[in-house]
């Protein structure tokens, strides 16, 4: 493949691997070590361009969703789905939800003022403990919710 620059005097040729060979008029293929070295230099340049600026550490950690967290704690996506069906009905899964008439808070509408200080993952933990304490499993809690419209 030959690439032409805006100025006709520069012609560049690519080999079958997409490596830039140099001027097409030379008609000579660089040796394998030169191609390898060129590829290494390109890789180093890309790495340097995509690296964080000096003095800036990349400390981001992967974020686990609340559903995945519940699935992990319960060892069951099925049980986690029952738990989140309750949250969907109670608050549309809003962790900062407030029921003005009852004072219930969080995604699962918990009647405890401490919930206002809990993170979303802590609310998941609380909901699991509550479901297991009162109903044995989140799916049994969901069955109760479907009949009574509360849990």
Short mmCIF file of C-alpha atoms in Angstrom, two decimals:
data_model
loop_
_atom_site.label_atom_id
_atom_site.label_comp_id
_atom_site.label_asym_id
_atom_site.label_seq_id
_atom_site.Cartn_x
_atom_site.Cartn_y
_atom_site.Cartn_z
CA UNK A 1 0.00 0.00 0.00
CA UNK A 2 1.38 3.43 -0.87
CA UNK A 3 0.32 6.52 1.07
CA UNK A 4 0.68 9.95 -0.47
CA UNK A 5 1.11 13.07 1.64
CA UNK A 6 -0.38 16.42 0.68
CA UNK A 7 2.88 17.26 -0.96
CA UNK A 8 3.56 14.92 -3.87
CA UNK A 9 7.29 14.64 -3.07
CA UNK A 10 6.60 12.42 -0.02
CA UNK A 11 5.57 8.85 -0.82
CA UNK A 12 5.43 6.29 1.95
CA UNK A 13 5.08 2.56 1.57
CA UNK A 14 3.62 0.08 4.07
CA UNK A 15 4.62 -3.59 4.15
CA UNK A 16 2.14 -6.46 4.56
CA UNK A 17 2.17 -5.95 8.34
CA UNK A 18 1.28 -2.27 8.10
CA UNK A 19 4.80 -1.12 9.02
CA UNK A 20 6.00 2.10 7.44
CA UNK A 21 8.90 1.31 5.09
CA UNK A 22 10.11 4.73 4.05
CA UNK A 23 10.24 6.34 0.62
CA UNK A 24 8.53 4.21 -2.00
CA UNK A 25 11.03 5.31 -4.59
CA UNK A 26 13.80 3.38 -2.82
CA UNK A 27 12.01 0.07 -3.51
CA UNK A 28 13.96 -1.68 -0.81
CA UNK A 29 12.47 -3.60 2.09
CA UNK A 30 14.07 -3.02 5.50
CA UNK A 31 15.44 -6.01 7.31
CA UNK A 32 13.36 -7.80 9.92
CA UNK A 33 15.34 -6.33 12.88
CA UNK A 34 14.74 -2.78 11.58
CA UNK A 35 10.99 -3.46 11.25
CA UNK A 36 10.91 -4.95 14.75
CA UNK A 37 12.82 -1.97 16.18
CA UNK A 38 10.47 0.44 14.43
CA UNK A 39 7.46 -1.40 15.88
CA UNK A 40 8.95 -1.30 19.37
CA UNK A 41 9.59 2.45 19.07
CA UNK A 42 6.02 3.02 17.94
CA UNK A 43 4.70 0.99 20.89
CA UNK A 44 6.87 2.99 23.31
CA UNK A 45 5.61 6.24 21.81
CA UNK A 46 1.99 5.16 22.19
CA UNK A 47 2.62 4.09 25.80
CA UNK A 48 4.25 7.42 26.61
CA UNK A 49 1.41 9.39 25.04
CA UNK A 50 -1.26 7.46 26.94
CA UNK A 51 0.50 7.47 30.33
CA UNK A 52 -0.62 9.65 33.22
CA UNK A 53 1.24 12.95 33.66
CA UNK A 54 4.22 12.89 36.02
CA UNK A 55 3.20 13.02 39.65
CA UNK A 56 -0.35 11.82 38.98
CA UNK A 57 -1.01 8.33 40.22
CA UNK A 58 -3.77 6.24 38.72
CA UNK A 59 -5.47 4.98 41.88
CA UNK A 60 -8.88 4.20 40.42
CA UNK A 61 -10.30 0.87 41.46
CA UNK A 62 -12.89 -1.15 39.60
CA UNK A 63 -16.38 -0.29 40.79
CA UNK A 64 -18.66 -3.17 41.72
CA UNK A 65 -22.35 -2.51 41.19
CA UNK A 66 -24.77 -2.94 44.06
CA UNK A 67 -26.46 -5.84 42.26
CA UNK A 68 -23.16 -7.66 41.75
CA UNK A 69 -22.31 -6.99 45.40
CA UNK A 70 -25.62 -8.49 46.50
CA UNK A 71 -25.10 -11.48 44.19
CA UNK A 72 -21.68 -12.02 45.75
CA UNK A 73 -22.97 -11.76 49.33
CA UNK A 74 -25.97 -14.00 48.64
CA UNK A 75 -24.02 -16.37 46.34
CA UNK A 76 -27.03 -16.21 44.02
CA UNK A 77 -28.08 -13.83 41.26
CA UNK A 78 -31.61 -15.18 41.62
CA UNK A 79 -31.83 -14.14 45.29
CA UNK A 80 -30.23 -10.78 44.44
CA UNK A 81 -32.86 -10.21 41.75
CA UNK A 82 -35.63 -10.78 44.32
CA UNK A 83 -33.98 -8.27 46.65
CA UNK A 84 -33.76 -5.67 43.90
CA UNK A 85 -37.38 -6.24 42.83
CA UNK A 86 -38.32 -5.02 46.31
CA UNK A 87 -36.06 -1.99 45.96
CA UNK A 88 -37.57 -1.26 42.54
CA UNK A 89 -41.09 -1.26 43.97
CA UNK A 90 -40.16 0.62 47.16
CA UNK A 91 -38.04 3.45 45.73
CA UNK A 92 -37.22 2.77 42.09
CA UNK A 93 -33.79 1.74 43.46
CA UNK A 94 -32.94 5.25 44.67
CA UNK A 95 -30.50 5.05 47.55
CA UNK A 96 -31.31 8.58 48.67
CA UNK A 97 -35.12 8.13 48.58
CA UNK A 98 -37.17 9.56 51.43
CA UNK A 99 -40.80 8.67 52.11
CA UNK A 100 -42.22 11.90 53.50
CA UNK A 101 -45.26 10.24 55.10
CA UNK A 102 -43.50 7.38 56.93
CA UNK A 103 -39.92 8.64 57.17
CA UNK A 104 -38.60 5.49 55.51
CA UNK A 105 -35.24 5.95 53.81
CA UNK A 106 -33.12 4.45 51.07
CA UNK A 107 -33.68 2.00 48.28
CA UNK A 108 -35.49 -0.51 50.52
CA UNK A 109 -37.38 2.16 52.50
CA UNK A 110 -35.86 1.34 55.85
CA UNK A 111 -37.52 2.80 58.96
CA UNK A 112 -34.25 3.61 60.66
CA UNK A 113 -32.74 7.12 60.61
CA UNK A 114 -29.22 5.63 60.47
CA UNK A 115 -29.91 4.66 56.84
CA UNK A 116 -29.34 8.29 55.86
CA UNK A 117 -25.64 7.73 56.65
CA UNK A 118 -25.29 4.42 54.80
CA UNK A 119 -23.66 4.04 51.40
CA UNK A 120 -25.48 2.12 48.68
CA UNK A 121 -23.40 -1.00 49.38
CA UNK A 122 -24.16 -0.74 53.10
CA UNK A 123 -27.87 -0.48 52.27
CA UNK A 124 -27.53 -3.71 50.28
CA UNK A 125 -25.96 -5.40 53.31
CA UNK A 126 -28.75 -4.10 55.57
CA UNK A 127 -31.49 -5.27 53.20
CA UNK A 128 -29.94 -8.75 52.99
CA UNK A 129 -29.69 -9.03 56.79
CA UNK A 130 -33.28 -7.83 57.19
CA UNK A 131 -34.65 -10.20 54.52
CA UNK A 132 -32.80 -13.18 55.95
CA UNK A 133 -33.76 -12.35 59.55
CA UNK A 134 -37.44 -11.77 58.89
CA UNK A 135 -38.21 -13.93 55.81
CA UNK A 136 -35.26 -16.39 55.58
CA UNK A 137 -34.43 -15.40 51.97
CA UNK A 138 -34.83 -12.33 49.75
CA UNK A 139 -37.14 -14.30 47.45
CA UNK A 140 -39.45 -15.14 50.34
CA UNK A 141 -39.39 -11.44 51.25
CA UNK A 142 -40.37 -10.66 47.64
CA UNK A 143 -43.27 -13.14 47.82
CA UNK A 144 -44.45 -11.39 51.00
CA UNK A 145 -44.11 -7.99 49.28
CA UNK A 146 -46.21 -9.10 46.30
CA UNK A 147 -49.10 -10.04 48.62
CA UNK A 148 -48.86 -7.14 51.10
CA UNK A 149 -47.20 -4.32 49.09
CA UNK A 150 -44.74 -3.78 51.94
CA UNK A 151 -42.06 -5.79 53.65
#
